[in-house]
């Protein structure tokens, strides 16, 4: 994360089976250069040991309001002083009840009451506990008090039931923490993004597709959400978790993606075409599985619509951004594509480097020229692309004298 001073987070862990996910969350935060101070409730220590969290955070873990290691015996003040956020993951129903009612009978609840920073809470509990009126009342109170609730998710639970109450995955909580810190460069903007490959059916079991993983498009969606935008993500078939907070619509073929774009484009301020859209599709789609014969089989392909060029040509087109995957003469071909499709910004990358990888090296081409970004994880490249788009969409206003 690009930042001027090291971020500080207090990670509070309460009693719940999801406490094991807090270990992974700590690892992700530390890897991102964030200073993590872990505070655990007594119940949390029944699920995971402070030694694990100490090893991962590289710092002693605090559990006791009267911890003698804090010189003035005011751990509840000292530990959260200067913190950028307190994150409670997992937050049990009991702990949320305490928070909602301002109780402070242990170190973690006291820290939360004495804080000056944002509080992020990731609930984790059994489905019935989550649905209980008392819990829902507490959730409403916490939201009214400005507490940022992360989840819960729906799915299989440790108790064997299925439903709402599962804690978000560590990576999703990590993303939400990053979002908390990101500058809101796209606040109030609607962003429409296409991502992943398309799949052009030949028959009910076969089709033509490509190797796009969707990682770049999903990372851009995440970065745009973090920048305060409302995001609609139109995704081809990929195996990725959708970014929390995005409105996602899944499509298969180019025609389906085109129809979804037509549906959403009017509301969009910005359109980012990251999808590796198939240029051609089979001329004929068999309704039955095609049978093998003893002869070769010619395959006729017909042109697909160019979604990006269509969006850019609309009378009230949103700010339109394209991606160019080239295997040679990157800048030359990408700039020609930018002019041909009449898009405001083209993100150029070498197909052989980008497809399926976790990192990427891109060049941004706009009316002002070339901007080469350093090779970095796709999440970081996405943040820089979003920042560049924001600088073009909302140029900094002159300060009035
Ligand atoms: N694109 C699109 N619809 C298509 C083909 C491409 O919207 N039918 C978009 C992609 O989402 C991307 C950009 O156009 O933003 C460039 O895609 P690319 O495949 O690199 O360019 P093509 O126009 O297909 O040219 P070529 O394959 O010949 O390089």
Short mmCIF file of C-alpha atoms and ligand atoms in Angstrom, two decimals:
data_model
loop_
_atom_site.label_atom_id
_atom_site.label_comp_id
_atom_site.label_asym_id
_atom_site.label_seq_id
_atom_site.Cartn_x
_atom_site.Cartn_y
_atom_site.Cartn_z
CA UNK A 1 0.00 0.00 0.00
CA UNK A 2 1.49 3.35 -0.99
CA UNK A 3 1.38 5.60 2.06
CA UNK A 4 3.47 8.19 3.84
CA UNK A 5 3.47 6.70 7.35
CA UNK A 6 2.96 3.18 8.59
CA UNK A 7 -0.69 2.36 9.28
CA UNK A 8 -1.60 1.09 12.74
CA UNK A 9 -4.44 -1.31 13.36
CA UNK A 10 -5.74 -2.82 16.57
CA UNK A 11 -7.08 -6.26 15.71
CA UNK A 12 -9.57 -7.45 18.32
CA UNK A 13 -10.39 -11.16 18.43
CA UNK A 14 -13.42 -12.42 20.34
CA UNK A 15 -14.60 -15.95 21.12
CA UNK A 16 -15.75 -17.87 18.06
CA UNK A 17 -14.61 -20.69 15.83
CA UNK A 18 -13.82 -18.12 13.11
CA UNK A 19 -10.96 -16.88 15.34
CA UNK A 20 -8.62 -19.05 13.28
CA UNK A 21 -9.25 -16.74 10.29
CA UNK A 22 -7.81 -13.86 12.35
CA UNK A 23 -4.39 -15.52 12.03
CA UNK A 24 -4.55 -15.27 8.22
CA UNK A 25 -5.87 -11.70 8.46
CA UNK A 26 -2.89 -10.76 10.66
CA UNK A 27 -0.52 -12.30 8.11
CA UNK A 28 -2.10 -10.34 5.23
CA UNK A 29 -1.95 -7.05 7.14
CA UNK A 30 1.68 -7.55 8.19
CA UNK A 31 2.63 -8.51 4.62
CA UNK A 32 1.09 -5.21 3.46
CA UNK A 33 3.35 -3.27 5.86
CA UNK A 34 0.66 -2.51 8.45
CA UNK A 35 1.50 -2.40 12.17
CA UNK A 36 -0.90 -4.81 13.91
CA UNK A 37 -1.59 -4.81 17.64
CA UNK A 38 -3.62 -7.88 18.57
CA UNK A 39 -5.99 -7.75 21.55
CA UNK A 40 -7.92 -10.89 22.51
CA UNK A 41 -10.83 -11.54 24.83
CA UNK A 42 -10.62 -14.37 27.33
CA UNK A 43 -13.04 -16.43 25.22
CA UNK A 44 -10.92 -15.90 22.09
CA UNK A 45 -7.97 -17.55 23.87
CA UNK A 46 -10.09 -20.70 24.10
CA UNK A 47 -10.12 -20.91 20.29
CA UNK A 48 -6.65 -19.73 19.27
CA UNK A 49 -3.55 -19.03 21.34
CA UNK A 50 -2.03 -15.59 21.83
CA UNK A 51 1.34 -17.20 20.94
CA UNK A 52 0.13 -17.77 17.34
CA UNK A 53 -0.93 -14.14 16.96
CA UNK A 54 2.25 -12.90 18.65
CA UNK A 55 4.38 -14.86 16.18
CA UNK A 56 2.40 -13.53 13.19
CA UNK A 57 2.17 -9.90 14.33
CA UNK A 58 5.68 -9.77 15.78
CA UNK A 59 4.30 -8.12 18.94
CA UNK A 60 3.07 -9.19 22.35
CA UNK A 61 -0.67 -9.83 22.41
CA UNK A 62 -2.78 -8.13 25.08
CA UNK A 63 -5.70 -9.81 26.82
CA UNK A 64 -5.97 -8.15 30.20
CA UNK A 65 -7.21 -4.71 31.23
CA UNK A 66 -4.69 -4.76 34.10
CA UNK A 67 -1.67 -5.81 32.02
CA UNK A 68 1.43 -4.76 33.93
CA UNK A 69 3.41 -4.31 30.68
CA UNK A 70 1.73 -0.95 30.13
CA UNK A 71 3.59 1.39 32.49
CA UNK A 72 0.65 3.49 33.69
CA UNK A 73 -1.75 0.55 33.75
CA UNK A 74 -3.88 2.23 31.08
CA UNK A 75 -3.70 -0.38 28.35
CA UNK A 76 -7.18 0.61 27.19
CA UNK A 77 -5.90 4.07 26.25
CA UNK A 78 -2.33 3.25 25.26
CA UNK A 79 -3.09 0.48 22.78
CA UNK A 80 -5.55 2.40 20.64
CA UNK A 81 -3.72 5.74 20.83
CA UNK A 82 -2.71 6.69 17.28
CA UNK A 83 -4.49 3.66 15.78
CA UNK A 84 -5.94 4.22 12.30
CA UNK A 85 -8.70 1.68 12.93
CA UNK A 86 -9.90 -0.98 15.33
CA UNK A 87 -11.02 -4.16 13.58
CA UNK A 88 -12.97 -6.81 15.49
CA UNK A 89 -12.73 -10.16 13.67
CA UNK A 90 -14.46 -12.31 14.62
CA UNK A 91 -17.09 -10.34 16.55
CA UNK A 92 -19.34 -12.66 18.60
CA UNK A 93 -23.01 -11.87 19.26
CA UNK A 94 -22.09 -11.22 22.88
CA UNK A 95 -19.34 -8.77 21.98
CA UNK A 96 -21.61 -6.91 19.54
CA UNK A 97 -24.20 -6.60 22.31
CA UNK A 98 -21.53 -5.08 24.54
CA UNK A 99 -20.42 -2.65 21.84
CA UNK A 100 -23.99 -1.59 21.03
CA UNK A 101 -24.67 -0.82 24.68
CA UNK A 102 -21.37 0.81 25.52
CA UNK A 103 -20.27 -1.84 28.04
CA UNK A 104 -16.62 -1.87 28.97
CA UNK A 105 -15.83 -4.81 31.22
CA UNK A 106 -12.67 -6.14 29.58
CA UNK A 107 -9.69 -4.75 27.68
CA UNK A 108 -11.15 -5.02 24.15
CA UNK A 109 -14.56 -3.53 24.93
CA UNK A 110 -12.89 -0.73 26.92
CA UNK A 111 -10.53 0.00 24.00
CA UNK A 112 -13.51 0.27 21.66
CA UNK A 113 -15.29 2.68 23.99
CA UNK A 114 -12.17 4.83 24.40
CA UNK A 115 -11.33 4.98 20.68
CA UNK A 116 -10.99 8.00 18.41
CA UNK A 117 -10.65 5.99 15.17
CA UNK A 118 -13.08 4.08 12.91
CA UNK A 119 -14.37 0.73 14.19
CA UNK A 120 -14.81 -2.17 11.75
CA UNK A 121 -16.71 -5.22 12.96
CA UNK A 122 -16.85 -8.64 11.23
CA UNK A 123 -19.68 -10.64 12.85
CA UNK A 124 -19.37 -14.42 13.16
CA UNK A 125 -22.10 -16.49 14.72
CA UNK A 126 -24.71 -19.19 14.24
CA UNK A 127 -27.53 -18.35 11.82
CA UNK A 128 -30.21 -18.21 14.53
CA UNK A 129 -28.07 -16.02 16.76
CA UNK A 130 -27.59 -13.61 13.84
CA UNK A 131 -31.31 -13.56 13.02
CA UNK A 132 -32.35 -13.10 16.64
CA UNK A 133 -34.21 -9.83 17.18
CA UNK A 134 -31.79 -8.79 19.92
CA UNK A 135 -28.78 -9.20 17.60
CA UNK A 136 -30.55 -7.35 14.79
CA UNK A 137 -31.39 -4.55 17.23
CA UNK A 138 -27.71 -4.36 18.19
CA UNK A 139 -26.67 -4.34 14.52
CA UNK A 140 -29.01 -1.40 13.85
CA UNK A 141 -27.63 0.46 16.88
CA UNK A 142 -24.03 -0.13 15.78
CA UNK A 143 -24.78 1.08 12.25
CA UNK A 144 -26.48 4.17 13.65
CA UNK A 145 -23.37 4.82 15.73
CA UNK A 146 -21.23 4.77 12.55
CA UNK A 147 -19.67 1.36 13.13
CA UNK A 148 -18.66 -0.24 9.84
CA UNK A 149 -20.10 -3.77 9.63
CA UNK A 150 -18.24 -6.20 7.38
CA UNK A 151 -20.56 -9.07 6.47
CA UNK A 152 -21.53 -11.57 7.67
CA UNK A 153 -21.54 -13.92 4.71
CA UNK A 154 -23.93 -16.74 4.05
CA UNK A 155 -22.84 -20.36 3.78
CA UNK A 156 -21.96 -23.54 5.69
CA UNK A 157 -21.48 -22.99 9.41
CA UNK A 158 -19.36 -24.82 11.97
CA UNK A 159 -22.57 -25.89 13.74
CA UNK A 160 -23.68 -27.78 10.62
CA UNK A 161 -26.34 -25.27 9.62
CA UNK A 162 -26.36 -23.10 6.51
CA UNK A 163 -27.24 -19.42 6.43
CA UNK A 164 -26.16 -15.89 7.30
CA UNK A 165 -23.63 -15.55 10.08
CA UNK A 166 -20.34 -16.85 8.65
CA UNK A 167 -17.46 -14.46 9.05
CA UNK A 168 -16.09 -13.00 5.80
CA UNK A 169 -12.86 -14.57 4.60
CA UNK A 170 -9.62 -12.98 5.81
CA UNK A 171 -8.87 -11.63 2.30
CA UNK A 172 -12.27 -9.89 2.17
CA UNK A 173 -11.75 -8.26 5.57
CA UNK A 174 -8.27 -7.21 4.45
CA UNK A 175 -9.84 -5.60 1.37
CA UNK A 176 -12.39 -3.77 3.51
CA UNK A 177 -9.59 -2.41 5.71
CA UNK A 178 -7.75 -1.16 2.62
CA UNK A 179 -10.97 0.44 1.43
CA UNK A 180 -11.23 2.30 4.72
CA UNK A 181 -7.84 3.90 4.04
CA UNK A 182 -8.13 4.56 0.30
CA UNK A 183 -8.70 8.17 -0.82
CA UNK A 184 -12.26 8.55 -2.11
CA UNK A 185 -11.22 9.73 -5.55
CA UNK A 186 -14.35 8.39 -7.27
CA UNK A 187 -16.95 9.27 -4.64
CA UNK A 188 -20.38 9.61 -6.22
CA UNK A 189 -19.32 8.00 -9.52
CA UNK A 190 -21.01 5.00 -11.14
CA UNK A 191 -18.47 2.66 -12.72
CA UNK A 192 -19.35 -0.14 -15.12
CA UNK A 193 -16.67 -2.82 -15.60
CA UNK A 194 -16.45 -5.89 -17.82
CA UNK A 195 -14.08 -8.67 -16.74
CA UNK A 196 -12.94 -12.17 -17.57
CA UNK A 197 -13.24 -14.12 -20.80
CA UNK A 198 -16.35 -14.75 -22.85
CA UNK A 199 -17.50 -18.24 -23.78
CA UNK A 200 -18.94 -18.77 -27.26
CA UNK A 201 -20.92 -21.99 -27.36
CA UNK A 202 -20.59 -24.50 -30.21
CA UNK A 203 -23.04 -26.98 -28.76
CA UNK A 204 -24.42 -27.68 -25.25
CA UNK A 205 -21.05 -28.98 -23.99
CA UNK A 206 -18.37 -27.25 -26.08
CA UNK A 207 -17.32 -23.73 -26.85
CA UNK A 208 -14.57 -21.25 -27.64
CA UNK A 209 -13.02 -19.20 -24.86
CA UNK A 210 -9.65 -17.72 -23.86
CA UNK A 211 -7.21 -17.80 -20.94
CA UNK A 212 -8.31 -14.57 -19.23
CA UNK A 213 -8.54 -15.16 -15.45
CA UNK A 214 -10.60 -12.05 -14.66
CA UNK A 215 -8.05 -11.01 -12.00
CA UNK A 216 -7.31 -7.59 -13.53
CA UNK A 217 -10.98 -6.67 -13.98
CA UNK A 218 -11.87 -7.83 -10.46
CA UNK A 219 -8.91 -5.88 -9.05
CA UNK A 220 -10.10 -2.74 -10.87
CA UNK A 221 -13.60 -3.28 -9.47
CA UNK A 222 -12.11 -3.57 -5.97
CA UNK A 223 -9.98 -0.45 -6.42
CA UNK A 224 -12.95 1.55 -7.76
CA UNK A 225 -15.08 0.48 -4.78
CA UNK A 226 -12.27 1.45 -2.43
CA UNK A 227 -12.14 4.83 -4.16
CA UNK A 228 -15.80 5.37 -3.22
CA UNK A 229 -17.45 4.47 -6.55
CA UNK A 230 -20.63 2.46 -7.04
CA UNK A 231 -19.54 -0.50 -9.13
CA UNK A 232 -21.39 -2.83 -11.50
CA UNK A 233 -19.22 -5.74 -12.57
CA UNK A 234 -20.23 -7.75 -15.63
CA UNK A 235 -18.22 -10.92 -15.41
CA UNK A 236 -17.52 -13.70 -17.87
CA UNK A 237 -16.96 -17.20 -16.47
CA UNK A 238 -14.16 -17.02 -13.86
CA UNK A 239 -13.37 -18.68 -10.53
CA UNK A 240 -12.97 -15.56 -8.40
CA UNK A 241 -14.78 -14.29 -5.31
CA UNK A 242 -16.77 -11.19 -6.33
CA UNK A 243 -15.59 -8.02 -4.58
CA UNK A 244 -17.84 -7.25 -1.60
CA UNK A 245 -19.96 -4.20 -2.37
CA UNK A 246 -20.06 -4.57 -6.16
CA UNK A 247 -23.25 -5.31 -8.03
CA UNK A 248 -22.25 -8.37 -10.05
CA UNK A 249 -23.94 -9.86 -13.10
CA UNK A 250 -22.57 -13.04 -14.62
CA UNK A 251 -22.63 -13.60 -18.37
CA UNK A 252 -21.20 -16.15 -20.75
CA UNK A 253 -21.21 -15.01 -24.36
CA UNK A 254 -20.23 -11.70 -25.94
CA UNK A 255 -23.86 -11.15 -26.90
CA UNK A 256 -24.93 -11.57 -23.27
CA UNK A 257 -22.15 -9.22 -22.13
CA UNK A 258 -23.23 -6.68 -24.77
CA UNK A 259 -26.86 -6.88 -23.61
CA UNK A 260 -25.79 -6.34 -19.98
CA UNK A 261 -23.61 -3.37 -20.99
CA UNK A 262 -26.52 -1.82 -22.91
CA UNK A 263 -28.70 -2.24 -19.81
CA UNK A 264 -26.27 -0.51 -17.44
CA UNK A 265 -24.31 1.96 -19.55
CA UNK A 266 -26.79 4.85 -19.31
CA UNK A 267 -26.27 5.09 -15.57
CA UNK A 268 -22.48 4.88 -15.83
CA UNK A 269 -20.07 7.81 -15.48
CA UNK A 270 -17.13 5.58 -16.31
CA UNK A 271 -16.93 2.41 -18.42
CA UNK A 272 -13.86 0.17 -18.12
CA UNK A 273 -13.71 -2.70 -20.63
CA UNK A 274 -11.26 -5.15 -19.09
CA UNK A 275 -12.90 -8.31 -20.45
CA UNK A 276 -11.11 -10.37 -23.06
CA UNK A 277 -14.11 -10.33 -25.36
CA UNK A 278 -14.11 -12.88 -28.18
CA UNK A 279 -13.93 -11.15 -31.55
CA UNK A 280 -15.72 -14.06 -33.26
CA UNK A 281 -18.34 -16.66 -32.39
CA UNK A 282 -19.44 -19.84 -34.16
CA UNK A 283 -21.84 -19.07 -36.99
CA UNK A 284 -24.06 -21.94 -35.91
CA UNK A 285 -24.74 -23.21 -32.39
CA UNK A 286 -25.97 -26.78 -32.35
CA UNK A 287 -28.77 -27.49 -29.89
CA UNK A 288 -27.59 -31.12 -29.67
CA UNK A 289 -24.07 -32.37 -28.96
CA UNK A 290 -22.14 -32.46 -32.25
CA UNK A 291 -21.30 -36.09 -33.14
CA UNK A 292 -17.92 -37.23 -34.43
CA UNK A 293 -17.76 -38.25 -38.13
CA UNK A 294 -14.90 -39.71 -40.14
CA UNK A 295 -14.31 -36.36 -41.85
CA UNK A 296 -12.65 -33.06 -40.89
CA UNK A 297 -15.00 -30.41 -39.63
CA UNK A 298 -14.73 -26.82 -40.90
CA UNK A 299 -15.75 -24.20 -38.37
CA UNK A 300 -17.24 -20.95 -39.56
CA UNK A 301 -16.93 -17.95 -37.27
CA UNK A 302 -18.82 -14.69 -37.49
CA UNK A 303 -17.91 -11.30 -36.02
CA UNK A 304 -19.01 -10.27 -32.56
CA UNK A 305 -19.99 -6.68 -31.81
CA UNK A 306 -17.17 -4.54 -30.43
CA UNK A 307 -18.60 -3.55 -27.04
CA UNK A 308 -15.93 -1.00 -26.21
CA UNK A 309 -16.19 0.83 -29.53
CA UNK A 310 -19.98 0.83 -29.23
CA UNK A 311 -19.88 2.40 -25.76
CA UNK A 312 -17.37 5.06 -26.84
CA UNK A 313 -19.58 5.96 -29.83
CA UNK A 314 -22.72 6.64 -27.77
CA UNK A 315 -23.91 10.27 -27.86
CA UNK A 316 -23.68 10.56 -24.07
CA UNK A 317 -20.83 8.08 -23.66
CA UNK A 318 -19.35 7.62 -20.21
CA UNK A 319 -15.61 8.23 -19.76
CA UNK A 320 -14.48 5.12 -21.64
CA UNK A 321 -11.39 3.07 -20.82
CA UNK A 322 -10.16 0.08 -22.83
CA UNK A 323 -7.54 -2.59 -22.34
CA UNK A 324 -5.27 -3.64 -25.15
CA UNK A 325 -3.59 -7.02 -24.97
CA UNK A 326 -0.83 -7.16 -27.57
CA UNK A 327 1.89 -9.69 -28.22
CA UNK A 328 4.23 -7.23 -30.01
CA UNK A 329 4.70 -3.50 -30.80
CA UNK A 330 2.76 -2.76 -27.61
CA UNK A 331 2.57 1.04 -27.60
CA UNK A 332 2.10 1.41 -31.34
CA UNK A 333 -0.71 -1.15 -31.59
CA UNK A 334 -2.39 -0.02 -28.37
CA UNK A 335 -2.42 3.63 -29.40
CA UNK A 336 -3.80 2.75 -32.82
CA UNK A 337 -6.55 0.78 -31.00
CA UNK A 338 -7.23 3.77 -28.72
CA UNK A 339 -7.73 6.05 -31.72
CA UNK A 340 -9.74 3.52 -33.70
CA UNK A 341 -12.13 2.77 -30.83
CA UNK A 342 -12.13 6.46 -29.75
CA UNK A 343 -11.57 5.73 -26.07
CA UNK A 344 -10.20 8.32 -23.65
CA UNK A 345 -7.71 5.97 -22.03
CA UNK A 346 -6.17 2.70 -23.20
CA UNK A 347 -4.34 0.41 -20.78
CA UNK A 348 -1.76 -1.55 -22.74
CA UNK A 349 -0.21 -4.79 -21.59
CA UNK A 350 1.65 -7.67 -23.18
CA UNK A 351 -0.77 -10.58 -23.42
CA UNK A 352 1.91 -13.17 -22.73
CA UNK A 353 2.82 -11.43 -19.41
CA UNK A 354 -0.64 -10.48 -18.21
CA UNK A 355 -2.96 -13.43 -18.80
CA UNK A 356 -3.53 -15.52 -15.67
CA UNK A 357 -0.64 -13.88 -13.74
CA UNK A 358 -0.96 -12.21 -10.33
CA UNK A 359 1.08 -9.20 -11.34
CA UNK A 360 1.13 -7.01 -14.40
CA UNK A 361 3.11 -4.28 -16.12
CA UNK A 362 1.02 -1.76 -18.02
CA UNK A 363 1.35 1.48 -19.94
CA UNK A 364 -1.44 4.05 -19.88
CA UNK A 365 -2.10 5.87 -23.15
CA UNK A 366 -4.24 9.00 -23.23
CA UNK A 367 -4.34 12.34 -25.04
CA UNK A 368 -1.42 13.53 -22.91
CA UNK A 369 0.82 10.66 -23.99
CA UNK A 370 2.36 7.58 -22.39
CA UNK A 371 2.53 6.74 -18.67
CA UNK A 372 4.41 3.55 -17.87
CA UNK A 373 3.57 1.94 -14.53
CA UNK A 374 6.10 -0.27 -12.74
CA UNK A 375 5.47 -4.02 -12.61
CA UNK A 376 3.38 -4.72 -9.48
CA UNK A 377 0.63 -7.02 -8.15
CA UNK A 378 -2.60 -6.54 -10.13
CA UNK A 379 -4.25 -5.08 -6.99
CA UNK A 380 -1.64 -2.28 -6.87
CA UNK A 381 -1.72 -1.73 -10.65
CA UNK A 382 -5.51 -1.45 -10.34
CA UNK A 383 -5.21 1.25 -7.65
CA UNK A 384 -2.88 3.26 -9.88
CA UNK A 385 -5.14 2.89 -12.93
CA UNK A 386 -8.15 4.03 -10.88
CA UNK A 387 -6.17 7.02 -9.54
CA UNK A 388 -5.22 7.94 -13.12
CA UNK A 389 -8.82 7.63 -14.32
CA UNK A 390 -9.96 9.80 -11.39
CA UNK A 391 -7.39 12.47 -12.30
CA UNK A 392 -8.82 12.60 -15.84
CA UNK A 393 -12.50 12.44 -14.84
CA UNK A 394 -12.35 14.95 -12.03
CA UNK A 395 -9.31 17.15 -12.65
CA UNK A 396 -8.24 18.96 -9.48
CA UNK A 397 -10.13 22.23 -9.23
CA UNK A 398 -8.24 25.47 -8.85
CA UNK A 399 -8.42 26.79 -5.32
CA UNK A 400 -10.60 29.91 -5.26
CA UNK A 401 -8.94 32.95 -3.82
N1 LIG B 1 -13.40 -5.43 -26.80
C1 LIG B 1 -14.78 -5.33 -26.85
N2 LIG B 1 -15.50 -6.08 -27.70
C2 LIG B 1 -14.89 -6.92 -28.56
C3 LIG B 1 -13.47 -7.02 -28.56
C4 LIG B 1 -12.76 -6.26 -27.65
O1 LIG B 1 -15.35 -4.58 -26.04
N3 LIG B 1 -15.61 -7.64 -29.39
C5 LIG B 1 -12.64 -4.58 -25.88
C6 LIG B 1 -11.89 -5.28 -24.78
O2 LIG B 1 -12.69 -5.41 -23.61
C7 LIG B 1 -10.71 -4.36 -24.56
C8 LIG B 1 -10.45 -3.76 -25.92
O3 LIG B 1 -11.67 -3.93 -26.64
O4 LIG B 1 -11.02 -3.30 -23.69
C9 LIG B 1 -9.34 -4.32 -26.71
O5 LIG B 1 -9.43 -5.69 -26.88
P1 LIG B 1 -8.39 -6.47 -27.80
O6 LIG B 1 -8.79 -7.89 -27.87
O7 LIG B 1 -6.97 -6.17 -27.35
O8 LIG B 1 -8.58 -5.74 -29.19
P2 LIG B 1 -9.32 -6.13 -30.48
O9 LIG B 1 -10.15 -4.97 -30.88
O10 LIG B 1 -10.03 -7.43 -30.32
O11 LIG B 1 -8.12 -6.26 -31.51
P3 LIG B 1 -7.09 -7.48 -31.78
O12 LIG B 1 -7.68 -8.70 -31.12
O13 LIG B 1 -7.07 -7.53 -33.26
O14 LIG B 1 -5.81 -7.02 -31.18
#
